[in-house]
Structures are given as C-alpha cells and as structure tokens.
C-alpha cells in the first residue's frame, strides 16, 4: 500500500517514540523510510550594529545544524537497519518546519507522512501552534498521526 514513508523527527522524546512506531509500521508495509529533521534557517542578530564575535557565522550554524540533524536521525537509521527497512536521512533548512515537511514529501514522492502529536488540546494546542496541525492542513500526501498514550500517573 505504501512504498515510501516520510518520518519526521525533531530530536525530542516524543518524536523518537513516534519514529520507532513509524519504522515498525514501515516494516509491516514493506516500505522504505525517509527520515527528516528540519532545522530553522540562520537568523542574523537584530538591533545590533556589529555582530558579536561569539555569534556563530552562517557556515558554522549550518554545520552545527547538519551535525544535529545527523544525530537526531541516526536512531531511525539504525532502527531501520536492524529491521531490514531501506532508509535515507535528510536534514533540511526552513522558516516553517510544516511547509518543509510537506515540500519534502512531495519532492521525494512519499506515499505517507508519519509524524507524532503531543496530544495537547484546547488552549495548549492553540498557544503552541502544532506543526502536525499545519502539516495536516497543507499536505496533499496522506498523514498518519501517531499519538502517544500517557502512562498512568504521568503529566
């Protein structure tokens, strides 16, 4: 049914658990995985006339974000390797993570976007602005939202 599944990660515990579920799903579907980390674009400091010497250059920032992306996607790559699931990792830069996820899914011909949700509702969802909700509203590709079940006694 699905041949190529895009799994997103931001390095958080929620996205790591979601990615594990995504890899298991890809294995069941006999699909390949494209794991994506979206880093924010470089931001020049505003309201200063001279950039402080300690502020990273754009090249230093991009190199650091590429390293972070490799670290965040490596668990998914390793999990895929253990399960025999073909996998490719990608780090992309964008102002809007949601729009970049949609764009990557289209450009890489993914059949499904597999991503997590913190499960917030009401004011929490409204104030935080969910990347998942934005992907759902913009994607032409089907989106499977993996919602973590809270353990009893956890907040």
mmCIF file of N, CA and C in Angstrom, residues 34-150:
data_model
loop_
_atom_site.group_PDB
_atom_site.id
_atom_site.type_symbol
_atom_site.label_atom_id
_atom_site.label_comp_id
_atom_site.label_asym_id
_atom_site.label_seq_id
_atom_site.Cartn_x
_atom_site.Cartn_y
_atom_site.Cartn_z
ATOM 1 N N UNK A 34 12.128 7.610 4.607
ATOM 2 C CA UNK A 34 12.905 8.838 4.502
ATOM 3 C C UNK A 34 12.702 9.549 5.828
ATOM 4 N N UNK A 35 13.766 9.678 6.616
ATOM 5 C CA UNK A 35 13.647 10.347 7.911
ATOM 6 C C UNK A 35 14.159 11.777 7.750
ATOM 7 N N UNK A 36 13.380 12.733 8.277
ATOM 8 C CA UNK A 36 13.653 14.146 8.056
ATOM 9 C C UNK A 36 13.775 14.921 9.362
ATOM 10 N N UNK A 37 14.820 15.727 9.437
ATOM 11 C CA UNK A 37 14.989 16.714 10.507
ATOM 12 C C UNK A 37 14.983 18.087 9.836
ATOM 13 N N UNK A 38 14.112 18.980 10.305
ATOM 14 C CA UNK A 38 14.046 20.329 9.756
ATOM 15 C C UNK A 38 14.662 21.296 10.765
ATOM 16 N N UNK A 39 15.726 21.954 10.338
ATOM 17 C CA UNK A 39 16.408 22.940 11.183
ATOM 18 C C UNK A 39 15.925 24.340 10.802
ATOM 19 N N UNK A 40 15.841 25.231 11.770
ATOM 20 C CA UNK A 40 15.460 26.610 11.446
ATOM 21 C C UNK A 40 16.546 27.283 10.602
ATOM 22 N N UNK A 41 16.133 28.205 9.766
ATOM 23 C CA UNK A 41 17.088 28.986 8.978
ATOM 24 C C UNK A 41 17.949 29.828 9.918
ATOM 25 N N UNK A 42 19.135 30.168 9.466
ATOM 26 C CA UNK A 42 20.051 31.027 10.211
ATOM 27 C C UNK A 42 19.407 32.394 10.426
ATOM 28 N N UNK A 43 19.540 32.925 11.616
ATOM 29 C CA UNK A 43 18.988 34.244 11.941
ATOM 30 C C UNK A 43 20.124 35.190 12.321
ATOM 31 N N UNK A 44 20.209 36.289 11.604
ATOM 32 C CA UNK A 44 21.176 37.319 11.983
ATOM 33 C C UNK A 44 20.629 38.044 13.204
ATOM 34 N N UNK A 45 21.519 38.445 14.118
ATOM 35 C CA UNK A 45 21.024 39.186 15.292
ATOM 36 C C UNK A 45 20.440 40.523 14.838
ATOM 37 N N UNK A 46 19.321 40.867 15.431
ATOM 38 C CA UNK A 46 18.681 42.123 15.053
ATOM 39 C C UNK A 46 18.960 43.185 16.106
ATOM 40 N N UNK A 47 18.844 44.396 15.701
ATOM 41 C CA UNK A 47 19.034 45.555 16.569
ATOM 42 C C UNK A 47 20.453 45.671 17.119
ATOM 43 N N UNK A 48 21.420 45.147 16.406
ATOM 44 C CA UNK A 48 22.822 45.371 16.780
ATOM 45 C C UNK A 48 23.554 45.852 15.536
ATOM 46 N N UNK A 49 24.488 46.751 15.743
ATOM 47 C CA UNK A 49 25.243 47.281 14.609
ATOM 48 C C UNK A 49 26.402 46.378 14.234
ATOM 49 N N UNK A 50 26.967 45.706 15.221
ATOM 50 C CA UNK A 50 28.095 44.812 14.982
ATOM 51 C C UNK A 50 27.734 43.437 15.521
ATOM 52 N N UNK A 51 27.979 42.418 14.720
ATOM 53 C CA UNK A 51 27.699 41.045 15.165
ATOM 54 C C UNK A 51 28.744 40.663 16.205
ATOM 55 N N UNK A 52 28.308 40.226 17.397
ATOM 56 C CA UNK A 52 29.259 39.860 18.443
ATOM 57 C C UNK A 52 30.185 38.731 17.975
ATOM 58 N N UNK A 53 31.446 38.750 18.412
ATOM 59 C CA UNK A 53 32.399 37.721 17.976
ATOM 60 C C UNK A 53 31.976 36.301 18.372
ATOM 61 N N UNK A 54 31.210 36.183 19.449
ATOM 62 C CA UNK A 54 30.783 34.854 19.900
ATOM 63 C C UNK A 54 29.602 34.313 19.097
ATOM 64 N N UNK A 55 28.971 35.167 18.283
ATOM 65 C CA UNK A 55 27.816 34.742 17.498
ATOM 66 C C UNK A 55 28.310 33.898 16.322
ATOM 67 N N UNK A 56 27.715 32.717 16.108
ATOM 68 C CA UNK A 56 28.233 31.853 15.032
ATOM 69 C C UNK A 56 27.972 32.457 13.648
ATOM 70 N N UNK A 57 28.896 32.170 12.750
ATOM 71 C CA UNK A 57 28.689 32.588 11.361
ATOM 72 C C UNK A 57 27.618 31.679 10.745
ATOM 73 N N UNK A 58 27.138 32.071 9.577
ATOM 74 C CA UNK A 58 26.123 31.252 8.913
ATOM 75 C C UNK A 58 26.668 29.863 8.586
ATOM 76 N N UNK A 59 27.924 29.788 8.153
ATOM 77 C CA UNK A 59 28.532 28.486 7.846
ATOM 78 C C UNK A 59 28.672 27.620 9.097
ATOM 79 N N UNK A 60 29.086 28.236 10.211
ATOM 80 C CA UNK A 60 29.209 27.493 11.473
ATOM 81 C C UNK A 60 27.845 26.978 11.926
ATOM 82 N N UNK A 61 26.830 27.832 11.796
ATOM 83 C CA UNK A 61 25.476 27.441 12.192
ATOM 84 C C UNK A 61 24.993 26.263 11.344
ATOM 85 N N UNK A 62 25.149 26.369 10.019
ATOM 86 C CA UNK A 62 24.688 25.291 9.131
ATOM 87 C C UNK A 62 25.412 23.984 9.450
ATOM 88 N N UNK A 63 26.712 24.055 9.704
ATOM 89 C CA UNK A 63 27.476 22.852 10.033
ATOM 90 C C UNK A 63 26.969 22.237 11.345
ATOM 91 N N UNK A 64 26.698 23.084 12.330
ATOM 92 C CA UNK A 64 26.180 22.588 13.615
ATOM 93 C C UNK A 64 24.804 21.948 13.451
ATOM 94 N N UNK A 65 23.939 22.557 12.642
ATOM 95 C CA UNK A 65 22.598 22.008 12.425
ATOM 96 C C UNK A 65 22.653 20.711 11.614
ATOM 97 N N UNK A 66 23.583 20.606 10.684
ATOM 98 C CA UNK A 66 23.745 19.352 9.936
ATOM 99 C C UNK A 66 24.213 18.231 10.875
ATOM 100 N N UNK A 67 25.112 18.568 11.813
ATOM 101 C CA UNK A 67 25.535 17.572 12.814
ATOM 102 C C UNK A 67 24.361 17.174 13.698
ATOM 103 N N UNK A 68 23.571 18.159 14.140
ATOM 104 C CA UNK A 68 22.395 17.877 14.980
ATOM 105 C C UNK A 68 21.403 17.006 14.210
ATOM 106 N N UNK A 69 21.183 17.329 12.951
ATOM 107 C CA UNK A 69 20.278 16.529 12.130
ATOM 108 C C UNK A 69 20.743 15.093 12.007
ATOM 109 N N UNK A 70 22.044 14.906 11.815
ATOM 110 C CA UNK A 70 22.592 13.540 11.725
ATOM 111 C C UNK A 70 22.379 12.795 13.045
ATOM 112 N N UNK A 71 22.604 13.476 14.167
ATOM 113 C CA UNK A 71 22.392 12.856 15.483
ATOM 114 C C UNK A 71 20.922 12.490 15.685
ATOM 115 N N UNK A 72 20.021 13.404 15.329
ATOM 116 C CA UNK A 72 18.587 13.171 15.554
ATOM 117 C C UNK A 72 18.020 12.082 14.650
ATOM 118 N N UNK A 73 18.580 11.929 13.462
ATOM 119 C CA UNK A 73 18.057 10.920 12.532
ATOM 120 C C UNK A 73 18.757 9.572 12.673
ATOM 121 N N UNK A 74 19.897 9.532 13.340
ATOM 122 C CA UNK A 74 20.695 8.301 13.401
ATOM 123 C C UNK A 74 19.955 7.140 14.065
ATOM 124 N N UNK A 75 19.183 7.397 15.118
ATOM 125 C CA UNK A 75 18.432 6.325 15.776
ATOM 126 C C UNK A 75 17.446 5.666 14.807
ATOM 127 N N UNK A 76 16.830 6.472 13.968
ATOM 128 C CA UNK A 76 15.875 5.940 12.996
ATOM 129 C C UNK A 76 16.614 5.112 11.947
ATOM 130 N N UNK A 77 17.742 5.632 11.479
ATOM 131 C CA UNK A 77 18.552 4.907 10.501
ATOM 132 C C UNK A 77 18.992 3.564 11.085
ATOM 133 N N UNK A 78 19.456 3.573 12.337
ATOM 134 C CA UNK A 78 19.897 2.330 12.991
ATOM 135 C C UNK A 78 18.737 1.355 13.170
ATOM 136 N N UNK A 79 17.579 1.879 13.581
ATOM 137 C CA UNK A 79 16.402 1.032 13.771
ATOM 138 C C UNK A 79 15.975 0.397 12.448
ATOM 139 N N UNK A 80 16.018 1.166 11.389
ATOM 140 C CA UNK A 80 15.676 0.632 10.058
ATOM 141 C C UNK A 80 16.663 -0.472 9.656
ATOM 142 N N UNK A 81 17.935 -0.235 9.905
ATOM 143 C CA UNK A 81 18.960 -1.224 9.544
ATOM 144 C C UNK A 81 18.720 -2.544 10.275
ATOM 145 N N UNK A 82 18.364 -2.463 11.569
ATOM 146 C CA UNK A 82 18.104 -3.679 12.357
ATOM 147 C C UNK A 82 16.905 -4.448 11.829
ATOM 148 N N UNK A 83 15.928 -3.729 11.276
ATOM 149 C CA UNK A 83 14.697 -4.361 10.795
ATOM 150 C C UNK A 83 14.740 -4.672 9.299
ATOM 151 N N UNK A 84 15.834 -4.298 8.643
ATOM 152 C CA UNK A 84 15.940 -4.537 7.218
ATOM 153 C C UNK A 84 15.085 -3.612 6.372
ATOM 154 N N UNK A 85 14.817 -2.418 6.885
ATOM 155 C CA UNK A 85 13.998 -1.435 6.175
ATOM 156 C C UNK A 85 14.940 -0.445 5.481
ATOM 157 N N UNK A 86 14.839 -0.280 4.168
ATOM 158 C CA UNK A 86 15.677 0.710 3.490
ATOM 159 C C UNK A 86 15.384 2.109 4.032
ATOM 160 N N UNK A 87 16.442 2.888 4.250
ATOM 161 C CA UNK A 87 16.263 4.191 4.882
ATOM 162 C C UNK A 87 17.260 5.204 4.342
ATOM 163 N N UNK A 88 16.789 6.426 4.228
ATOM 164 C CA UNK A 88 17.627 7.568 3.860
ATOM 165 C C UNK A 88 17.325 8.674 4.859
ATOM 166 N N UNK A 89 18.367 9.403 5.284
ATOM 167 C CA UNK A 89 18.195 10.505 6.226
ATOM 168 C C UNK A 89 18.444 11.829 5.510
ATOM 169 N N UNK A 90 17.687 12.849 5.927
ATOM 170 C CA UNK A 90 17.800 14.157 5.300
ATOM 171 C C UNK A 90 17.642 15.241 6.358
ATOM 172 N N UNK A 91 18.508 16.250 6.294
ATOM 173 C CA UNK A 91 18.355 17.453 7.104
ATOM 174 C C UNK A 91 18.059 18.597 6.147
ATOM 175 N N UNK A 92 17.010 19.349 6.438
ATOM 176 C CA UNK A 92 16.610 20.477 5.589
ATOM 177 C C UNK A 92 16.509 21.726 6.451
ATOM 178 N N UNK A 93 16.606 22.871 5.811
ATOM 179 C CA UNK A 93 16.508 24.155 6.497
ATOM 180 C C UNK A 93 15.268 24.885 6.007
ATOM 181 N N UNK A 94 14.517 25.478 6.940
ATOM 182 C CA UNK A 94 13.308 26.201 6.550
ATOM 183 C C UNK A 94 12.826 27.094 7.680
ATOM 184 N N UNK A 95 12.121 28.156 7.301
ATOM 185 C CA UNK A 95 11.457 29.016 8.278
ATOM 186 C C UNK A 95 10.275 28.290 8.899
ATOM 187 N N UNK A 96 9.571 27.514 8.086
ATOM 188 C CA UNK A 96 8.404 26.768 8.556
ATOM 189 C C UNK A 96 8.660 25.274 8.418
ATOM 190 N N UNK A 97 8.776 24.593 9.549
ATOM 191 C CA UNK A 97 9.009 23.149 9.522
ATOM 192 C C UNK A 97 7.863 22.432 8.814
ATOM 193 N N UNK A 98 6.642 22.858 9.071
ATOM 194 C CA UNK A 98 5.479 22.185 8.495
ATOM 195 C C UNK A 98 5.490 22.259 6.971
ATOM 196 N N UNK A 99 5.740 23.445 6.437
ATOM 197 C CA UNK A 99 5.748 23.592 4.987
ATOM 198 C C UNK A 99 6.903 22.832 4.352
ATOM 199 N N UNK A 100 8.037 22.753 5.047
ATOM 200 C CA UNK A 100 9.176 21.995 4.527
ATOM 201 C C UNK A 100 8.861 20.503 4.519
ATOM 202 N N UNK A 101 8.184 20.012 5.545
ATOM 203 C CA UNK A 101 7.786 18.596 5.599
ATOM 204 C C UNK A 101 6.896 18.265 4.404
ATOM 205 N N UNK A 102 5.922 19.122 4.142
ATOM 206 C CA UNK A 102 5.016 18.921 3.008
ATOM 207 C C UNK A 102 5.796 18.936 1.700
ATOM 208 N N UNK A 103 6.700 19.894 1.566
ATOM 209 C CA UNK A 103 7.512 20.028 0.353
ATOM 210 C C UNK A 103 8.395 18.797 0.131
ATOM 211 N N UNK A 104 9.069 18.342 1.170
ATOM 212 C CA UNK A 104 9.947 17.175 1.053
ATOM 213 C C UNK A 104 9.140 15.928 0.687
ATOM 214 N N UNK A 105 7.987 15.760 1.297
ATOM 215 C CA UNK A 105 7.141 14.600 0.981
ATOM 216 C C UNK A 105 6.780 14.581 -0.501
ATOM 217 N N UNK A 106 6.456 15.750 -1.042
ATOM 218 C CA UNK A 106 6.092 15.836 -2.458
ATOM 219 C C UNK A 106 7.302 15.609 -3.360
ATOM 220 N N UNK A 107 8.408 16.277 -3.069
ATOM 221 C CA UNK A 107 9.600 16.179 -3.914
ATOM 222 C C UNK A 107 10.208 14.778 -3.918
ATOM 223 N N UNK A 108 10.080 14.065 -2.813
ATOM 224 C CA UNK A 108 10.667 12.727 -2.708
ATOM 225 C C UNK A 108 9.639 11.624 -2.970
ATOM 226 N N UNK A 109 8.461 12.019 -3.442
ATOM 227 C CA UNK A 109 7.411 11.074 -3.833
ATOM 228 C C UNK A 109 7.041 10.109 -2.698
ATOM 229 N N UNK A 110 6.859 10.653 -1.501
ATOM 230 C CA UNK A 110 6.453 9.840 -0.353
ATOM 231 C C UNK A 110 4.948 9.567 -0.440
ATOM 232 N N UNK A 111 4.561 8.360 -0.069
ATOM 233 C CA UNK A 111 3.152 7.969 -0.084
ATOM 234 C C UNK A 111 2.444 8.328 1.217
ATOM 235 N N UNK A 112 3.230 8.565 2.274
ATOM 236 C CA UNK A 112 2.663 8.793 3.605
ATOM 237 C C UNK A 112 3.634 9.626 4.425
ATOM 238 N N UNK A 113 3.080 10.546 5.216
ATOM 239 C CA UNK A 113 3.861 11.284 6.212
ATOM 240 C C UNK A 113 3.470 10.712 7.569
ATOM 241 N N UNK A 114 4.442 10.215 8.316
ATOM 242 C CA UNK A 114 4.209 9.617 9.628
ATOM 243 C C UNK A 114 4.828 10.555 10.647
ATOM 244 N N UNK A 115 3.981 11.155 11.486
ATOM 245 C CA UNK A 115 4.504 12.086 12.482
ATOM 246 C C UNK A 115 3.729 12.004 13.785
ATOM 247 N N UNK A 116 4.303 12.570 14.816
ATOM 248 C CA UNK A 116 3.717 12.467 16.141
ATOM 249 C C UNK A 116 2.928 13.681 16.553
ATOM 250 N N UNK A 117 2.196 13.499 17.624
ATOM 251 C CA UNK A 117 1.449 14.584 18.234
ATOM 252 C C UNK A 117 1.637 14.483 19.740
ATOM 253 N N UNK A 118 1.809 15.632 20.357
ATOM 254 C CA UNK A 118 1.930 15.656 21.822
ATOM 255 C C UNK A 118 0.587 15.397 22.481
ATOM 256 N N UNK A 119 -0.475 15.471 21.708
ATOM 257 C CA UNK A 119 -1.802 15.198 22.249
ATOM 258 C C UNK A 119 -2.394 16.350 23.028
ATOM 259 N N UNK A 120 -1.874 17.550 22.807
ATOM 260 C CA UNK A 120 -2.441 18.712 23.500
ATOM 261 C C UNK A 120 -3.764 19.087 22.845
ATOM 262 N N UNK A 121 -4.618 19.683 23.626
ATOM 263 C CA UNK A 121 -5.882 20.159 23.067
ATOM 264 C C UNK A 121 -6.210 21.506 23.704
ATOM 265 N N UNK A 122 -7.246 22.125 23.208
ATOM 266 C CA UNK A 122 -7.705 23.387 23.790
ATOM 267 C C UNK A 122 -6.659 24.478 23.706
ATOM 268 N N UNK A 123 -6.444 25.198 24.809
ATOM 269 C CA UNK A 123 -5.528 26.326 24.846
ATOM 270 C C UNK A 123 -4.094 25.902 24.562
ATOM 271 N N UNK A 124 -3.703 24.740 25.055
ATOM 272 C CA UNK A 124 -2.337 24.277 24.834
ATOM 273 C C UNK A 124 -2.025 24.155 23.359
ATOM 274 N N UNK A 125 -2.962 23.614 22.616
ATOM 275 C CA UNK A 125 -2.780 23.457 21.174
ATOM 276 C C UNK A 125 -2.801 24.815 20.476
ATOM 277 N N UNK A 126 -3.719 25.655 20.886
ATOM 278 C CA UNK A 126 -3.860 26.968 20.265
ATOM 279 C C UNK A 126 -2.618 27.819 20.482
ATOM 280 N N UNK A 127 -2.106 27.851 21.706
ATOM 281 C CA UNK A 127 -0.966 28.690 22.031
ATOM 282 C C UNK A 127 0.332 28.175 21.432
ATOM 283 N N UNK A 128 0.498 26.865 21.341
ATOM 284 C CA UNK A 128 1.757 26.310 20.874
ATOM 285 C C UNK A 128 1.866 26.254 19.362
ATOM 286 N N UNK A 129 0.745 26.195 18.652
ATOM 287 C CA UNK A 129 0.801 26.133 17.201
ATOM 288 C C UNK A 129 1.443 24.845 16.738
ATOM 289 N N UNK A 130 0.689 23.824 16.563
ATOM 290 C CA UNK A 130 1.199 22.494 16.275
ATOM 291 C C UNK A 130 1.704 22.356 14.842
ATOM 292 N N UNK A 131 2.943 21.883 14.698
ATOM 293 C CA UNK A 131 3.497 21.569 13.378
ATOM 294 C C UNK A 131 2.637 20.496 12.726
ATOM 295 N N UNK A 132 2.207 19.529 13.503
ATOM 296 C CA UNK A 132 1.372 18.448 12.966
ATOM 297 C C UNK A 132 0.088 19.011 12.360
ATOM 298 N N UNK A 133 -0.574 19.920 13.066
ATOM 299 C CA UNK A 133 -1.801 20.519 12.531
ATOM 300 C C UNK A 133 -1.542 21.277 11.239
ATOM 301 N N UNK A 134 -0.426 21.970 11.167
ATOM 302 C CA UNK A 134 -0.094 22.706 9.951
ATOM 303 C C UNK A 134 0.178 21.756 8.793
ATOM 304 N N UNK A 135 0.859 20.653 9.077
ATOM 305 C CA UNK A 135 1.095 19.659 8.023
ATOM 306 C C UNK A 135 -0.233 19.091 7.550
ATOM 307 N N UNK A 136 -1.104 18.753 8.499
ATOM 308 C CA UNK A 136 -2.417 18.214 8.137
ATOM 309 C C UNK A 136 -3.202 19.165 7.244
ATOM 310 N N UNK A 137 -3.081 20.455 7.490
ATOM 311 C CA UNK A 137 -3.866 21.419 6.713
ATOM 312 C C UNK A 137 -3.253 21.732 5.346
ATOM 313 N N UNK A 138 -1.959 21.447 5.145
ATOM 314 C CA UNK A 138 -1.307 21.785 3.882
ATOM 315 C C UNK A 138 -0.960 20.589 2.997
ATOM 316 N N UNK A 139 -0.888 19.405 3.558
ATOM 317 C CA UNK A 139 -0.385 18.241 2.810
ATOM 318 C C UNK A 139 -1.426 17.649 1.868
ATOM 319 N N UNK A 140 -0.963 17.305 0.678
ATOM 320 C CA UNK A 140 -1.769 16.518 -0.247
ATOM 321 C C UNK A 140 -1.490 15.030 -0.016
ATOM 322 N N UNK A 141 -0.322 14.750 0.531
ATOM 323 C CA UNK A 141 0.080 13.392 0.890
ATOM 324 C C UNK A 141 -0.666 12.980 2.156
ATOM 325 N N UNK A 142 -1.140 11.736 2.245
ATOM 326 C CA UNK A 142 -1.790 11.301 3.484
ATOM 327 C C UNK A 142 -0.843 11.432 4.689
ATOM 328 N N UNK A 143 -1.414 11.770 5.834
ATOM 329 C CA UNK A 143 -0.645 11.950 7.070
ATOM 330 C C UNK A 143 -1.193 10.992 8.119
ATOM 331 N N UNK A 144 -0.312 10.197 8.703
ATOM 332 C CA UNK A 144 -0.697 9.325 9.802
ATOM 333 C C UNK A 144 -0.125 9.958 11.074
ATOM 334 N N UNK A 145 -1.003 10.329 11.999
ATOM 335 C CA UNK A 145 -0.571 10.971 13.239
ATOM 336 C C UNK A 145 -0.521 9.922 14.340
ATOM 337 N N UNK A 146 0.670 9.728 14.870
ATOM 338 C CA UNK A 146 0.874 8.781 15.965
ATOM 339 C C UNK A 146 0.786 9.562 17.269
ATOM 340 N N UNK A 147 -0.192 9.224 18.067
ATOM 341 C CA UNK A 147 -0.389 9.932 19.331
ATOM 342 C C UNK A 147 0.083 9.044 20.465
ATOM 343 N N UNK A 148 0.966 9.570 21.260
ATOM 344 C CA UNK A 148 1.475 8.820 22.404
ATOM 345 C C UNK A 148 0.408 8.725 23.484
ATOM 346 N N UNK A 149 0.302 7.553 24.043
ATOM 347 C CA UNK A 149 -0.650 7.330 25.140
ATOM 348 C C UNK A 149 0.088 7.622 26.437
ATOM 349 N N UNK A 150 -0.487 8.515 27.228
ATOM 350 C CA UNK A 150 0.150 8.865 28.506
ATOM 351 C C UNK A 150 0.058 7.686 29.466
#
